Short mmCIF file of C-alpha atoms in Angstrom, two decimals:
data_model
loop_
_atom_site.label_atom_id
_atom_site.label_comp_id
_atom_site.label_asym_id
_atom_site.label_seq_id
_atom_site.Cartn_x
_atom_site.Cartn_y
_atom_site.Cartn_z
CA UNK Q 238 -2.18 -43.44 6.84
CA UNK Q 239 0.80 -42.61 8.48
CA UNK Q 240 3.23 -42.17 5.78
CA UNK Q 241 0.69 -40.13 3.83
CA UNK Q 242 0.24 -37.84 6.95
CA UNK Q 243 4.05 -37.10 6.76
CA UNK Q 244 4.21 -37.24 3.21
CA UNK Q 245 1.21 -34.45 3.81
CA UNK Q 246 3.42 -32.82 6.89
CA UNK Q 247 6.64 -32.38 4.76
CA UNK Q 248 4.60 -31.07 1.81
CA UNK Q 249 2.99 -28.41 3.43
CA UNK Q 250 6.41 -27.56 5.66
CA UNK Q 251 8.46 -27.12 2.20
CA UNK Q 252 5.23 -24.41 1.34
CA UNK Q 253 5.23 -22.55 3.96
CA UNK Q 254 9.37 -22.18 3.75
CA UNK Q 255 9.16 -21.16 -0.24
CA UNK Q 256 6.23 -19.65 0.22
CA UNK Q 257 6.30 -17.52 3.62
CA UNK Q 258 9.74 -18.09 5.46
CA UNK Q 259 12.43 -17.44 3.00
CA UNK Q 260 11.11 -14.34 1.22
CA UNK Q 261 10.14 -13.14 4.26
CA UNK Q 262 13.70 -13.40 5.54
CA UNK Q 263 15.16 -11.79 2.72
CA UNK Q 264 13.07 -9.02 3.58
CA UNK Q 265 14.30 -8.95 6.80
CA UNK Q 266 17.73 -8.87 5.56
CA UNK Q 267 16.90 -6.07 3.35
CA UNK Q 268 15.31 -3.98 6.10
CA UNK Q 269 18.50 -4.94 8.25
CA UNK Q 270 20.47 -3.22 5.44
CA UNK Q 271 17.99 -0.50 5.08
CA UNK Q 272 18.81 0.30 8.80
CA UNK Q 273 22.01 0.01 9.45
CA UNK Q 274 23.80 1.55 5.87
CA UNK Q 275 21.06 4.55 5.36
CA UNK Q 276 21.45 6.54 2.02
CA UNK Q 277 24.65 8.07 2.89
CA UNK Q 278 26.49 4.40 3.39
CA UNK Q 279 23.88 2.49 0.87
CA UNK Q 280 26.51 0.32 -0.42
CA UNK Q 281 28.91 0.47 2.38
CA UNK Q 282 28.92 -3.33 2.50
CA UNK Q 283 32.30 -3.88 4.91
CA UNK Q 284 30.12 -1.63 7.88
CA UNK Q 285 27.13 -3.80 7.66
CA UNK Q 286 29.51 -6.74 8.33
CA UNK Q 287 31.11 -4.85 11.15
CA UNK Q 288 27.48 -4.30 12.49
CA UNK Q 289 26.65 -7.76 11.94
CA UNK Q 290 29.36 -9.16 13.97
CA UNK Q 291 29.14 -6.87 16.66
CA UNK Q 292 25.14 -8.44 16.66
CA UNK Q 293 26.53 -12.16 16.65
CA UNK Q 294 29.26 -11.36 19.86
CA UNK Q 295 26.29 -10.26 21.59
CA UNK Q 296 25.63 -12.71 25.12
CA UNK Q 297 22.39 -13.90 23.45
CA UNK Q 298 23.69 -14.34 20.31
CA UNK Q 299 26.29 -16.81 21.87
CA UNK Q 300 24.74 -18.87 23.54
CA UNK Q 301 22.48 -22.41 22.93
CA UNK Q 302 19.40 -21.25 24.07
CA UNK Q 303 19.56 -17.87 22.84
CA UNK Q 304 20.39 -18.78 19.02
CA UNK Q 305 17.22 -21.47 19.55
CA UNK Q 306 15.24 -18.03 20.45
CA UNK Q 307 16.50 -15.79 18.26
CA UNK Q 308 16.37 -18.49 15.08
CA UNK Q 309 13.15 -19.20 16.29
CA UNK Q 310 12.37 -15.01 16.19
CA UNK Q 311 13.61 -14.75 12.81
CA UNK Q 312 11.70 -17.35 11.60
CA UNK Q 313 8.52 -16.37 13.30
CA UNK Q 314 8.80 -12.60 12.11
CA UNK Q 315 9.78 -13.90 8.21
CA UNK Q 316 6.59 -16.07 8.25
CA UNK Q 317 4.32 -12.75 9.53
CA UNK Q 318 5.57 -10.98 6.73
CA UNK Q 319 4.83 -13.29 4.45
CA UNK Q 320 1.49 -13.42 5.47
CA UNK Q 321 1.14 -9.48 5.27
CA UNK Q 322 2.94 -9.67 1.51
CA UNK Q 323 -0.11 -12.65 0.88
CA UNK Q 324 -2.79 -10.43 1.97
CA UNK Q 325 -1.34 -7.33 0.41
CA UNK Q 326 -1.46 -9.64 -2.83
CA UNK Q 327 -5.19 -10.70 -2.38
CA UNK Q 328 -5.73 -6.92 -2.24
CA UNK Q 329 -4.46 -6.55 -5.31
CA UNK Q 330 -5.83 -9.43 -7.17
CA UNK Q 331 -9.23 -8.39 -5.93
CA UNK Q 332 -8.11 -4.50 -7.47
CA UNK Q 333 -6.80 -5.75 -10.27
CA UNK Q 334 -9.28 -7.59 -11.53
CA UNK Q 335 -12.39 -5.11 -10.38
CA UNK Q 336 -14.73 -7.60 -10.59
CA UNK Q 337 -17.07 -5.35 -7.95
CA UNK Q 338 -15.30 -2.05 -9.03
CA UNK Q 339 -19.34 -0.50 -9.01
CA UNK Q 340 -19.55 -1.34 -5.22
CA UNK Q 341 -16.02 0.22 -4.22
CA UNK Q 342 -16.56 3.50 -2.38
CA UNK Q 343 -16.68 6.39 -3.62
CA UNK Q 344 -13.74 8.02 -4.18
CA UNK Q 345 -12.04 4.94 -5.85
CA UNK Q 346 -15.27 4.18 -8.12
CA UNK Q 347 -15.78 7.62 -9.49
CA UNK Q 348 -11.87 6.79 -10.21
CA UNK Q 349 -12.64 3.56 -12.02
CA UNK Q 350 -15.61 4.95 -13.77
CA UNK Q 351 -13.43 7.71 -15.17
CA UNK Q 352 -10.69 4.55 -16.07
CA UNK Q 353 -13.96 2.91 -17.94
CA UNK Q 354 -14.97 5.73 -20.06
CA UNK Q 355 -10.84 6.77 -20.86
CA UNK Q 356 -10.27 3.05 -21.85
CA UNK Q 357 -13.99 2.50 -24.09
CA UNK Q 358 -12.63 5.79 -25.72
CA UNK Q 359 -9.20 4.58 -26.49
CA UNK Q 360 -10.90 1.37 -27.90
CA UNK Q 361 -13.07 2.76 -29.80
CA UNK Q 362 -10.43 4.39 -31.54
CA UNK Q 363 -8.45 1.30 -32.06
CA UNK Q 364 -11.33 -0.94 -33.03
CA UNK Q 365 -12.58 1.83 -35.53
CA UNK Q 366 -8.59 1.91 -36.95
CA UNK Q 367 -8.55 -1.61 -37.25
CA UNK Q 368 -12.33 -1.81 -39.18
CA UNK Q 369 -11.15 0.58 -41.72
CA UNK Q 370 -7.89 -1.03 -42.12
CA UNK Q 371 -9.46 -4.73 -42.35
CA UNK Q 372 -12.19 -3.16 -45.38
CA UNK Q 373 -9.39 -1.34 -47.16
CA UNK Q 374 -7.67 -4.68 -47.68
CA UNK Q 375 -11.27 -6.36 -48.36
CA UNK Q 376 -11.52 -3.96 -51.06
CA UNK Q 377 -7.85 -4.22 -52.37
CA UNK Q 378 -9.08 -8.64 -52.74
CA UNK Q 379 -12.62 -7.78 -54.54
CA UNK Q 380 -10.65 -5.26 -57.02
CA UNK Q 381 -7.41 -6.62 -57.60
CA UNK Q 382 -7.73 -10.37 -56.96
CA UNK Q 383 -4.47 -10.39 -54.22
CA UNK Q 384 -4.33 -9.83 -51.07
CA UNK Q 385 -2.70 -7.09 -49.42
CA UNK Q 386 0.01 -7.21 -46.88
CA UNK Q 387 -1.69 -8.56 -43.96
CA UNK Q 388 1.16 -6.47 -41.85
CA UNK Q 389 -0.75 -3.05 -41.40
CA UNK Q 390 -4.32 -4.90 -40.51
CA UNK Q 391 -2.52 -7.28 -37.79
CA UNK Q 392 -0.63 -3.98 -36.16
CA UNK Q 393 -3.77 -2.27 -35.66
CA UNK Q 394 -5.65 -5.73 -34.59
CA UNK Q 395 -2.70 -5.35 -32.11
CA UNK Q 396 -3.38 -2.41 -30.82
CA UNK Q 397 -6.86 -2.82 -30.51
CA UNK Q 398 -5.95 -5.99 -28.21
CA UNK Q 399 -3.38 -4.25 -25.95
CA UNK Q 400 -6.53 -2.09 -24.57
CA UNK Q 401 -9.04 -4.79 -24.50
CA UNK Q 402 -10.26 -7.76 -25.84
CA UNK Q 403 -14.16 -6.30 -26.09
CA UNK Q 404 -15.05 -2.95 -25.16
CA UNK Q 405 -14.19 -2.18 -22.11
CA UNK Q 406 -16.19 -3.12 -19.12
CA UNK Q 407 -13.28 -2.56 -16.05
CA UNK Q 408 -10.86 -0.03 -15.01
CA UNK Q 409 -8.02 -2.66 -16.03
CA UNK Q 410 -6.62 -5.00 -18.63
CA UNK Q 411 -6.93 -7.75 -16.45
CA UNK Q 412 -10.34 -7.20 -15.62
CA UNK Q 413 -11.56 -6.86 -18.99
CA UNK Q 414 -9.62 -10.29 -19.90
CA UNK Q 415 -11.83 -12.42 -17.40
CA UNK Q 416 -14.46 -9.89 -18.66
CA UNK Q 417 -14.27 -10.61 -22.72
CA UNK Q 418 -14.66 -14.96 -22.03
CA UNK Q 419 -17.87 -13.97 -20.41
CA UNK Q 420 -19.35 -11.46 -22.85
CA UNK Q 421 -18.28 -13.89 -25.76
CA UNK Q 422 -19.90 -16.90 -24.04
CA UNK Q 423 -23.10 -14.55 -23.21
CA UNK Q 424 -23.08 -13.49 -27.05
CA UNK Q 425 -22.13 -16.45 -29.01
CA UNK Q 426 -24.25 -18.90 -26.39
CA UNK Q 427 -25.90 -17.19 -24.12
CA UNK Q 428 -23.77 -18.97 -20.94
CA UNK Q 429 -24.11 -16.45 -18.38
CA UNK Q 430 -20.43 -17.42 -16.58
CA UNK Q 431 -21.77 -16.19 -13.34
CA UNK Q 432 -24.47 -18.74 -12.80
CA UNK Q 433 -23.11 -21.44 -15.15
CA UNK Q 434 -20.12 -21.91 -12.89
CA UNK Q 435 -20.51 -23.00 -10.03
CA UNK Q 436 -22.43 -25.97 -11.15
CA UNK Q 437 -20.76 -26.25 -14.00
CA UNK Q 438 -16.97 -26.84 -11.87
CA UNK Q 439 -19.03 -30.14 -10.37
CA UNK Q 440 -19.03 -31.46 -13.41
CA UNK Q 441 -15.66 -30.78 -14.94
CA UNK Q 442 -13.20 -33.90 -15.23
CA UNK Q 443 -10.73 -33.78 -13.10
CA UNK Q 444 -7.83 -32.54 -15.50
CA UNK Q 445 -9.82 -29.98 -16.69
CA UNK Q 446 -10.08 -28.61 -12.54
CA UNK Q 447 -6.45 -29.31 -11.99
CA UNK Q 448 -5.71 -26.92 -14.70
CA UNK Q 449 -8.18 -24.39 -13.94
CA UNK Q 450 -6.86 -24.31 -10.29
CA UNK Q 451 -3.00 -24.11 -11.55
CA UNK Q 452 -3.55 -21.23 -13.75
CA UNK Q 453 -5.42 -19.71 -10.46
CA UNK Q 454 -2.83 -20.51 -8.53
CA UNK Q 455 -0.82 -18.84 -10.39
CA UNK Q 456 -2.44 -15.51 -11.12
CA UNK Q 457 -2.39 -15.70 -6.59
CA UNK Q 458 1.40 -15.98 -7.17
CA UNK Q 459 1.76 -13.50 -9.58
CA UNK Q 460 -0.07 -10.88 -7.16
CA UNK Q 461 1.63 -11.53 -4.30
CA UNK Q 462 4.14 -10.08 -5.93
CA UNK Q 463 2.74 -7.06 -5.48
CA UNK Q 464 2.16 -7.26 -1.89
CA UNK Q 465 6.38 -8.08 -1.81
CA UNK Q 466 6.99 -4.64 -3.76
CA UNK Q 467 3.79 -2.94 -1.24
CA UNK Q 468 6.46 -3.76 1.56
CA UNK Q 469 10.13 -2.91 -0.42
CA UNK Q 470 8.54 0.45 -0.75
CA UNK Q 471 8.71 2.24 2.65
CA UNK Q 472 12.34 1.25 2.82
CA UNK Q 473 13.01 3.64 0.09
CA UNK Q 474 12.87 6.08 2.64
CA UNK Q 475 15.96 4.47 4.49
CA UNK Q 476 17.89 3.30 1.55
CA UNK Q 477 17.91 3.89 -1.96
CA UNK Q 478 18.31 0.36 -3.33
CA UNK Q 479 15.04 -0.76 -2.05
CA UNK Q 480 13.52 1.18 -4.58
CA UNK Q 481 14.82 -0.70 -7.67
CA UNK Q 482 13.56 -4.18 -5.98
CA UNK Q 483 10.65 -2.53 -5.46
CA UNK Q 484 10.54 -1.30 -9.22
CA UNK Q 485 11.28 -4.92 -10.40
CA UNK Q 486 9.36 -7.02 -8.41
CA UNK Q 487 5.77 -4.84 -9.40
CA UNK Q 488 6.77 -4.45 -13.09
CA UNK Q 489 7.42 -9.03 -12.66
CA UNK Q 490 4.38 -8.50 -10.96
CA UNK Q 491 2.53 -7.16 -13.87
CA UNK Q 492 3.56 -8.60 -16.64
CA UNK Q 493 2.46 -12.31 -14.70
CA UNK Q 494 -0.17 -11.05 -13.60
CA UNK Q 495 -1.40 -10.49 -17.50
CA UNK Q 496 0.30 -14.01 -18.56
CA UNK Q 497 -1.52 -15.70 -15.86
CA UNK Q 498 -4.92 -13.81 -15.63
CA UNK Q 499 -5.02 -14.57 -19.84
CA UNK Q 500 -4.53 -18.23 -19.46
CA UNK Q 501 -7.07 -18.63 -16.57
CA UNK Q 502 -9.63 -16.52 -18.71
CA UNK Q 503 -9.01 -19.31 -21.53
CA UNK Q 504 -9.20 -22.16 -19.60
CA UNK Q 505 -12.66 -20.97 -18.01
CA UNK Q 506 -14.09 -20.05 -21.96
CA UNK Q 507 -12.94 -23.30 -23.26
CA UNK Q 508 -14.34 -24.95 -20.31
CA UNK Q 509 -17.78 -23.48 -20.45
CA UNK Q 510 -17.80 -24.17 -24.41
CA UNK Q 511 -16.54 -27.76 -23.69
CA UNK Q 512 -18.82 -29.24 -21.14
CA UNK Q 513 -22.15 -26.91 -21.16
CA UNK Q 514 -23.56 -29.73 -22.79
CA UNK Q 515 -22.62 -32.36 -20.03
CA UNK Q 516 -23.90 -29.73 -17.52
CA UNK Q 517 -27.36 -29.79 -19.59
CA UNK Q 518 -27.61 -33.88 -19.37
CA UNK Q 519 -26.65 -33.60 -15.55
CA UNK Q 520 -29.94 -31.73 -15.34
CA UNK Q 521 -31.70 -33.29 -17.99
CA UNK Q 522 -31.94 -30.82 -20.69
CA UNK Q 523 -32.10 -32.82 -23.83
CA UNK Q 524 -29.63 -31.08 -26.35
CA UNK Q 525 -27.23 -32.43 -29.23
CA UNK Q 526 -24.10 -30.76 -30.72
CA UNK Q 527 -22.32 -28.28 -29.85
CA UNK Q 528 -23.57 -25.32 -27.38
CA UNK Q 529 -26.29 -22.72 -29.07
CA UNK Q 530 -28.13 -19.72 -27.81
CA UNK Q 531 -31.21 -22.37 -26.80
CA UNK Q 532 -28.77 -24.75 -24.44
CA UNK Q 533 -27.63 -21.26 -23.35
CA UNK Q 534 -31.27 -19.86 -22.17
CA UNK Q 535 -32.12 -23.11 -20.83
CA UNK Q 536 -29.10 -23.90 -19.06
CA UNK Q 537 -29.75 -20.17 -17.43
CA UNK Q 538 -33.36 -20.34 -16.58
CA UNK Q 539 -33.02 -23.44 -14.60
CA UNK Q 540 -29.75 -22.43 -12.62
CA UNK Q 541 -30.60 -18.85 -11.78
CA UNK Q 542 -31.55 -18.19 -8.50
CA UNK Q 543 -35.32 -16.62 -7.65
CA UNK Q 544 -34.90 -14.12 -4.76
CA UNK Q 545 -37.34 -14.17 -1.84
#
C-alpha cells in the first residue's frame, strides 16, 4: 500500500507540474517581459536582463530563506494561473460545444439562434450542391455505363461536411459533431444518447471506457488552450508579442479542439451501436442481432425517467 501511495503521490505531483506549474510560469515570465520591455523596448532583450539582475541582487533575493519564499511564491502564483487558464477552458468547452445553448441568456442565445439559422442555410446550400452533383453522376452510370470522375461529387461532399455533419442543430462545428452521432443513432435505431448513456457507460468493457475517457481528456486539453490564449490576451496591451502567442495558441486550440471533439463523437456512436444490445440483456430485453428501431424504443421506454 505504501509504494502504490507514492507511486500515486509522484503521479499526481508530475500533473500538477505539466499541467498547472510550468505553463503557468511561463506565463509569468511572459507577463514579466510584458512589464518591464513595453511596446517601445518589445524586444529589447539585454534590458530585461539588466532588470532581472538588479531583481536577483535584491536582500531577499539573496538570501536562504528568502529564495525558499520567493520559489515558493512563484510556484504558488504559476499553479493559480493554471487553475484560472483550466476554468477559462471549461468555459469554453461548455461554449463550444452548446450543448444548453437554448438556456443561455438572452443576449448570447438570440446570438446562437441567429448562428443556427446562418449555418442550416449554408448547409442547405451545400447538401442541395452535393444532391445534384451525386444524381448528375447517377445519371452519367444509367446512360453511359462508366462512371464519372468521382472528384467533383467528393469536393462538394466536402463542403457539405466542413459546415456540418447533419443539419445543423448548434451555433458551432463542434457542437453539431457530438450532435450528428446522436441524431444518427436516434434515426437509424432509435438510441436516444441522452438516456442510453449513462447506463449504458456501466456496462462498457473496460477498454472501451479507457478510450472514451482519453479522447475526453483530450478535447479538456485541447480547450484549455483557450483559457492559456483568454490570459496572453490582455498583455497585448503591454507588449506586442503577446499577441502572436495569443494568435497561436487559440488557432492550436481550435483545430484540437475539432480533432478531439470528432474522435470522442465516434467513440460514443460506435459505442452505443456496439453494446446497446448488452445494455438490453442487462435489463432483460430479449433481442438478437444487431441494434433496430424495436431494441431502440424498448431500450428508451424502460430507461426514461417519469417526472413527479
Amino acid at each position: 500500500m505504501g509504494e502504490f501511495l507514492g507511486a500515486l503521490g509522484q503521479k499526481l505531483a508530475e500533473r500538477w507540474l505539466t499541467l498547472l506549474v510550468l505553463p503557468g510560469a511561463l506565463f509569468l515570465a511572459t507577463a514579466t517581459a510584458a512589464h518591464t520591455l513595453g511596446h517601445s523596448h518589445a524586444l529589447d532583450y539585454s534590458r530585461l536582463t539588466e532588470q532581472i539582475a538588479r531583481w536577483t541582487r535584491a536582500p531577499a533575493a539573496t538570501t536562504v530563506g528568502g529564495q525558499v519564499v520567493l520559489l515558493g511564491t512563484i510556484l504558488a502564483a504559476a499553479a493559480v494561473v493554471g487553475l484560472v487558464a483550466q476554468s477559462l477552458g471549461t468555459l469554453a468547452q461548455r461554449a463550444v460545444l452548446a450543448t444548453d445553448w437554448y438556456a443561455w441568456p438572452r443576449p448570447l442565445r438570440q446570438w446562437a439562434r441567429g448562428r443556427v439559422a446562418h449555418r442550416r442555410a449554408r448547409w442547405a446550400g451545400a447538401a442541395h450542391r452535393y444532391r445534384q452533383q451525386r444524381d448528375a453522376d447517377a445519371y452519367t452510370l444509367a446512360r453511359t455505363g462508366r462512371r464519372a470522375d468521382p472528384a467533383a461529387r467528393r469536393a462538394a461532399y466536402a463542403a457539405m461536411q466542413r459546415i456540418a455533419n447533419e443539419e445543423p442543430d448548434r451555433p458551432t462545428w463542434s457542437g453539431d459533431r457530438v450532435h450528428a452521432a446522436a441524431l444518427r443513432l436516434e434515426r437509424d435505431h432509435h438510441l436516444d444518447l441522452t438516456v442510453l448513456w449513462p447506463h449504458l457507460w456501466l456496462v462498457l468493457p473496460d477498454t472501451t471506457r479507457t478510450e472514451i475517457t482519453t479522447a475526453e481528456q483530450a478535447l479538456t486539453r485541447a480547450a484549455t488552450l483557450s483559457g492559456w490564449a483568454l490570459l496572453y490576451a490582455p498583455l497585448t496591451v503591454w507588449w506586442w508579442p503577446a499577441a502572436p502567442i495569443a494568435v497561436a495558441l487559440a488557432l492550436t486550440s481550435r483545430y484540437r479542439v475539432r480533432s478531439a471533439t470528432a474522435a470522442y463523437a465516434q467513440l460514443l456512436e460506435a459505442a452505443a451501436r456496439l453494446h446497446a444490445t448488452d445494455l438490453a440483456a442487462q435489463l432483460g430485453i430479449a433481442h438478437t442481432g444487431p441494434p433496430d428501431p424495436t431494441l431502440g424504443d424498448a431500450l428508451t421506454q424502460q430507461l426514461r425517467l417519469r417526472g413527479p
